[in-house]
Short mmCIF file of C-alpha atoms in Angstrom, two decimals:
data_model
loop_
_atom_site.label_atom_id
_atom_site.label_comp_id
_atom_site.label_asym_id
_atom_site.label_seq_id
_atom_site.Cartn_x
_atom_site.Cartn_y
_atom_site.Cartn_z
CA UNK A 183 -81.06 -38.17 -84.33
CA UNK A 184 -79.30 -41.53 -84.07
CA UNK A 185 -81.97 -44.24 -84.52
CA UNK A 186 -79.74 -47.17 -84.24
CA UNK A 187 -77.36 -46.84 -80.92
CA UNK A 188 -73.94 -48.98 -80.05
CA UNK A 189 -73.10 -47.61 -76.82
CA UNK A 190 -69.96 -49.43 -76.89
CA UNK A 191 -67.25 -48.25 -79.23
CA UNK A 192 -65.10 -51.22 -78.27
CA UNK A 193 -64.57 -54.61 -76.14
CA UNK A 194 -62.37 -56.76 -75.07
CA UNK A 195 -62.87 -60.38 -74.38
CA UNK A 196 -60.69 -63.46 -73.80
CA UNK A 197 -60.62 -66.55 -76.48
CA UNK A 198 -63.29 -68.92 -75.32
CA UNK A 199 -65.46 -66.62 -73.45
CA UNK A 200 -68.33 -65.14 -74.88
CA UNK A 201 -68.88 -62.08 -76.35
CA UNK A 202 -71.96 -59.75 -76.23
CA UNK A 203 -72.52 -56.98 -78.51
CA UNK A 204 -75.33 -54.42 -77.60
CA UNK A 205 -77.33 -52.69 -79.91
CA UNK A 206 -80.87 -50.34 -79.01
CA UNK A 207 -83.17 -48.74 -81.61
CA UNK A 208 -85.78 -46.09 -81.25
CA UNK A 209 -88.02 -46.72 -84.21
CA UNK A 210 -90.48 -48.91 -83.63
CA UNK A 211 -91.07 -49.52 -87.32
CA UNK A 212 -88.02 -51.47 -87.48
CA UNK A 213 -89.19 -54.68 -87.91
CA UNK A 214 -85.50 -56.59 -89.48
CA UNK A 215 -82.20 -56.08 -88.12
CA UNK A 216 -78.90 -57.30 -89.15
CA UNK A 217 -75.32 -57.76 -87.68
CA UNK A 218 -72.37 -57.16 -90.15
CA UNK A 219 -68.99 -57.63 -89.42
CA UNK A 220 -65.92 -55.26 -90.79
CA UNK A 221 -62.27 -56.15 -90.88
CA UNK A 222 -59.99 -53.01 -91.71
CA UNK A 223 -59.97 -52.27 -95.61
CA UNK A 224 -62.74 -54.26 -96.10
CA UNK A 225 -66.37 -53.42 -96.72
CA UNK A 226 -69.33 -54.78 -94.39
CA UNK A 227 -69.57 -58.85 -94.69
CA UNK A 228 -73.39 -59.52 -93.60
CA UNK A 229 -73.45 -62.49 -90.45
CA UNK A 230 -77.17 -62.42 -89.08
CA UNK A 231 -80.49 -61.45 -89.13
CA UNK A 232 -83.67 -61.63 -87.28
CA UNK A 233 -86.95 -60.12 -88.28
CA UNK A 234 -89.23 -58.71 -85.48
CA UNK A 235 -91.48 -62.02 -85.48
CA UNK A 236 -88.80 -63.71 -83.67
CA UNK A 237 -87.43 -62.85 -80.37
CA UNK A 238 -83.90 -65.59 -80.90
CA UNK A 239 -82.35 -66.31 -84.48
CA UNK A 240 -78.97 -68.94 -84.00
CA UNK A 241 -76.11 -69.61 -86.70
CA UNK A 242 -73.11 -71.66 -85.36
CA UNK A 243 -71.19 -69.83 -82.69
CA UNK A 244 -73.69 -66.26 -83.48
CA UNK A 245 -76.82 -65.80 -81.58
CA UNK A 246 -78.96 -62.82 -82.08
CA UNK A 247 -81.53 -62.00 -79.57
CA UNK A 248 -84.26 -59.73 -79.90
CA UNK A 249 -86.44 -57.57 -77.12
CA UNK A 250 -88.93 -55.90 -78.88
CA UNK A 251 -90.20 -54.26 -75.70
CA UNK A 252 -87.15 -52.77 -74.80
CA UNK A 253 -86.31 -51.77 -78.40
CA UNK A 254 -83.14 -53.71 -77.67
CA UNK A 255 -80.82 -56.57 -79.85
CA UNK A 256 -77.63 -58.09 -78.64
CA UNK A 257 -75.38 -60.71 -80.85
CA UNK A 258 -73.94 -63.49 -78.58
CA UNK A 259 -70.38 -65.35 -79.51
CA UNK A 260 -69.50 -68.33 -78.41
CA UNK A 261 -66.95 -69.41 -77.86
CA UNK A 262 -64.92 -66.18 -79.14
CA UNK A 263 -62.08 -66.91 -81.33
CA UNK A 264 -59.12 -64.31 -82.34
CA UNK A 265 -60.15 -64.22 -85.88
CA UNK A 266 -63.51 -62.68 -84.52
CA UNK A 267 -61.88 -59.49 -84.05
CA UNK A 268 -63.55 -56.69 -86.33
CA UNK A 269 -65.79 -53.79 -85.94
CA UNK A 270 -69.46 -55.26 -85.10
CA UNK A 271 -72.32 -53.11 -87.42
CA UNK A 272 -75.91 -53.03 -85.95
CA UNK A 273 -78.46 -52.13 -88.85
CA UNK A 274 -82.80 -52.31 -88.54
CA UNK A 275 -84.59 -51.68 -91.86
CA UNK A 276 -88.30 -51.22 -91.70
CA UNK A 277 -89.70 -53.87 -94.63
CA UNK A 278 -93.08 -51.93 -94.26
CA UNK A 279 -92.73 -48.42 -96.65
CA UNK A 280 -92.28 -46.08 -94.32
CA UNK A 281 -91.27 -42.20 -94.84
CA UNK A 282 -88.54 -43.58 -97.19
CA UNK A 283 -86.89 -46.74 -98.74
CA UNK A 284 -88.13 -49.75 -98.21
CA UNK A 285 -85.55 -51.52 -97.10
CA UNK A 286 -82.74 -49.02 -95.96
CA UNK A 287 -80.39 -49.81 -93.92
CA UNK A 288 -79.92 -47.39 -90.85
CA UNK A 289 -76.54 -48.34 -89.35
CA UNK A 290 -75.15 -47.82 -85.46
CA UNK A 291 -71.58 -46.37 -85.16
CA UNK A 292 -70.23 -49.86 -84.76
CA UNK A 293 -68.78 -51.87 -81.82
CA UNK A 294 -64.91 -52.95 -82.23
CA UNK A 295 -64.02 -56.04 -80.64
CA UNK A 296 -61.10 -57.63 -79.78
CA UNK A 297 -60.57 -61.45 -78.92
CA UNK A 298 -57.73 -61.74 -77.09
CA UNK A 299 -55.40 -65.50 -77.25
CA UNK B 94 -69.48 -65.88 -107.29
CA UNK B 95 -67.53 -62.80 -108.01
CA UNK B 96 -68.55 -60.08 -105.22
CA UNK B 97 -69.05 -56.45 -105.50
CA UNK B 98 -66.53 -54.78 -107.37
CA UNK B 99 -65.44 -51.25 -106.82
CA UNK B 100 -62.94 -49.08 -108.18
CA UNK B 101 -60.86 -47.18 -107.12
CA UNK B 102 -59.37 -48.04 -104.01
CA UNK B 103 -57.94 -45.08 -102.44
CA UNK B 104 -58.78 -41.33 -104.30
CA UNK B 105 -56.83 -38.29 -103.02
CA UNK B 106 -57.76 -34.96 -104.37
CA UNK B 107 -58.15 -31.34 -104.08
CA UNK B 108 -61.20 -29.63 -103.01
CA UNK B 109 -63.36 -28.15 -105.72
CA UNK B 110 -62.16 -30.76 -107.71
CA UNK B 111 -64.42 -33.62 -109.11
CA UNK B 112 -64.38 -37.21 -108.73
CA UNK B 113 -66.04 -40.17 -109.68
CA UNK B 114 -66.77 -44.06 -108.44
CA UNK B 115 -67.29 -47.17 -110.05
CA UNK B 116 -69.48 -50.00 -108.79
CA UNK B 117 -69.98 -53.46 -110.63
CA UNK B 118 -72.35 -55.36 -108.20
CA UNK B 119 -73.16 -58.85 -108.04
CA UNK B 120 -74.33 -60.36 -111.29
CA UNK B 121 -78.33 -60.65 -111.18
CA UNK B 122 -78.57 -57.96 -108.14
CA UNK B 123 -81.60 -56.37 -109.16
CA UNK B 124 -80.69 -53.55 -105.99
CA UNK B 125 -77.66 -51.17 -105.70
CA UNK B 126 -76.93 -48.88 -103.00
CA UNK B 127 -73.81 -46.19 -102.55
CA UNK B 128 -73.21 -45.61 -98.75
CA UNK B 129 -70.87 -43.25 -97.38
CA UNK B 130 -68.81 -43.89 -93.92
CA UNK B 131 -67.14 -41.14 -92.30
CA UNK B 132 -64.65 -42.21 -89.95
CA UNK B 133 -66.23 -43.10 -86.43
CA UNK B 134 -69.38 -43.65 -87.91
CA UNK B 135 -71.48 -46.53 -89.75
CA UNK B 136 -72.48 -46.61 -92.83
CA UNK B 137 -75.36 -43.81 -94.09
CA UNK B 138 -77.24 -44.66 -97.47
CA UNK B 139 -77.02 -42.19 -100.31
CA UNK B 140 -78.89 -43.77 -102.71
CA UNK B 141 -80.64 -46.83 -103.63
CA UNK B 142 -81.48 -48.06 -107.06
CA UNK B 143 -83.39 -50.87 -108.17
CA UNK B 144 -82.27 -51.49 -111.57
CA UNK B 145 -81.94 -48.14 -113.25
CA UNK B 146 -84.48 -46.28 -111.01
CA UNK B 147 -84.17 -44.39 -108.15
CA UNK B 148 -86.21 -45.67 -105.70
CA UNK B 149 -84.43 -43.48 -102.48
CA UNK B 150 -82.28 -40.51 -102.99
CA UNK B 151 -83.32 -38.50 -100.04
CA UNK B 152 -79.99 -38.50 -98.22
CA UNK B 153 -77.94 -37.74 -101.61
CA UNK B 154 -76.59 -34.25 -101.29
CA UNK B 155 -78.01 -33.36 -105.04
CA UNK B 156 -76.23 -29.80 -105.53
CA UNK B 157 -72.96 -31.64 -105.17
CA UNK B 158 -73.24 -35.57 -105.78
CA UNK B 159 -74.93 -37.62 -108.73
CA UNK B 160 -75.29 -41.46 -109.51
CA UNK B 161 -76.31 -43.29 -112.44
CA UNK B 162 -76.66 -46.58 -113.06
CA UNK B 163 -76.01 -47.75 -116.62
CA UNK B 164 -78.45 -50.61 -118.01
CA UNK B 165 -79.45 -51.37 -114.52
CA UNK B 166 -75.97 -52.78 -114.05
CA UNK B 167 -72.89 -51.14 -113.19
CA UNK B 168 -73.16 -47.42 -111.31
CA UNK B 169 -71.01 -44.42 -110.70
CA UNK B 170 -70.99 -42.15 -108.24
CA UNK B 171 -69.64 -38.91 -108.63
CA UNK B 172 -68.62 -35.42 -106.52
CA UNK B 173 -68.37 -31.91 -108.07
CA UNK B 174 -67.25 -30.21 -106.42
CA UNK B 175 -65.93 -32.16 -103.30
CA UNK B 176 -65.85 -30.71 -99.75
CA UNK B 177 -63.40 -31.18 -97.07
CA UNK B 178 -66.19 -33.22 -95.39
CA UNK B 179 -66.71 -35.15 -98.21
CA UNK B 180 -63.76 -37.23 -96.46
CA UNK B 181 -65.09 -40.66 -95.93
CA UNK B 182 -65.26 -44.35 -97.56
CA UNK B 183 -67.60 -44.95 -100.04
CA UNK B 184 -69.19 -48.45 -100.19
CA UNK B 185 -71.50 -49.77 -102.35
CA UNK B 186 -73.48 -52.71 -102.02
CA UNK B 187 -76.18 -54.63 -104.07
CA UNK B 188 -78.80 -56.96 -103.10
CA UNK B 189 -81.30 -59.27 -105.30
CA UNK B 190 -84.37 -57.91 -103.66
CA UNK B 191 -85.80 -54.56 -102.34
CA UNK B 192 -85.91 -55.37 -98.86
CA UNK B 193 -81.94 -55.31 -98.21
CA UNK B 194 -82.34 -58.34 -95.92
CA UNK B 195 -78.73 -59.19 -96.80
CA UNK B 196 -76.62 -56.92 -98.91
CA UNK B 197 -73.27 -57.74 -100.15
CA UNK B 198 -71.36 -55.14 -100.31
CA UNK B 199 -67.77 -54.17 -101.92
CA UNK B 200 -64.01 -53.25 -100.42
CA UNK B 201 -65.33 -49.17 -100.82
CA UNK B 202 -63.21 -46.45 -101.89
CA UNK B 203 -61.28 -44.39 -99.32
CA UNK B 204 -61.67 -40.67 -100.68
CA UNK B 205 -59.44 -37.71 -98.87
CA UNK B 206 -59.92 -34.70 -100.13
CA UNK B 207 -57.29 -31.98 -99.19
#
């Protein structure tokens, strides 16, 4: 039962344009989700967050946008650049103790994206 | 700031055999985590520590895997004996507070076991 979804195992998108990244959850006691980005041989590097009292969280060229109605996040980049290219992670963590950690990480399958010059 | 540290890199083995990780998070990281990521997949916790306790294990397959974490600093992981689907990267990761609002985490280490 996969509670954080990526339906898209890859994209493609031209340098300058933006990229979106998808992401849909079906817990609704998710209430803080986070976008890390993966280069091969490398382990997760952490690049935003937005907890479920927000429905928009910006940093630089990375937008996150919530939709808590639709159970839905997407991260925005703009403009894309080539060095953006990695394997996009989509994780939720429910702060409130529920059924297990506080604070664990569920993780999607992970979006790879490639910025093409 | 030195990041997480792991060691090794790359582990080959046998299966039935036994292995073990190494994990040196982030100085003053109360929280440590070992994840495993199969291929195709993100990351799945095995277990979370905040300093030396256990505070989730409920993913860790316990007839096969254990972790300690010595002094509430460094941790190992370890596999006896390892599966064929025991395949995967291991990463850990620490964080300074429970809530794993932003965890750093480490290069991994690539096991294959044969």
């Amino acid at each position: 039962d996969q509670q954080v979804k990526q339906n898209s195992p890859s994209l493609s998108v031209q340098e300058g344009r933006i990229s979106i990244l998808n992401c849909d959850y079906t817990n609704s006691m998710f209430d803080y989700f986070l976008w890390y980005k993966k280069y091969p041989a490398e382990g997760p590097t952490f690049l935003i967050s937005i907890s479920s009292i927000k429905d928009k969280n910006e940093d630089g060229r990375f937008t996150v946008f919530l939709n808590k109605s639709a159970k839905h996040l997407s991260l925005h980049i703009v403009p894309s650049q080539p060095g953006d290219s990695a394997v996009y992670f989509c994780a939720a963590s429910a702060i409130r103790n529920y059924g297990g950690s506080q604070g664990n990480l569920i993780f999607g399958k992970g979006t790879k994206l490639s910025v093409k010059p | 700031e030195a990041g997480v540290a792991q060691s090794p890199r790359y582990k080959i083995i046998e299966k039935r055999q036994s292995v073990a990780f190494w994990c040196n998070p982030i100085s003053g990281h109360a929280t440590l985590y070992w994840y495993q990521q199969i291929l195709g997949q993100g990351p799945k916790l095995l277990i979370q520590f905040q300093n030396n306790g256990v505070v989730d294990d409920s993913q860790l397959p316990k007839d096969r895997f254990s972790a300690e974490r010595l002094k509430g600093v460094d941790s190992t992981l370890k596999i006896q004996p390892a599966k064929l689907e025991d395949s995967a990267v291991y990463l850990c990761a620490s964080s300074l507070i429970t809530l794993n609002t932003e965890a750093f985490f480490g290069q991994g280490t690539r096991l294959t076991v044969v």
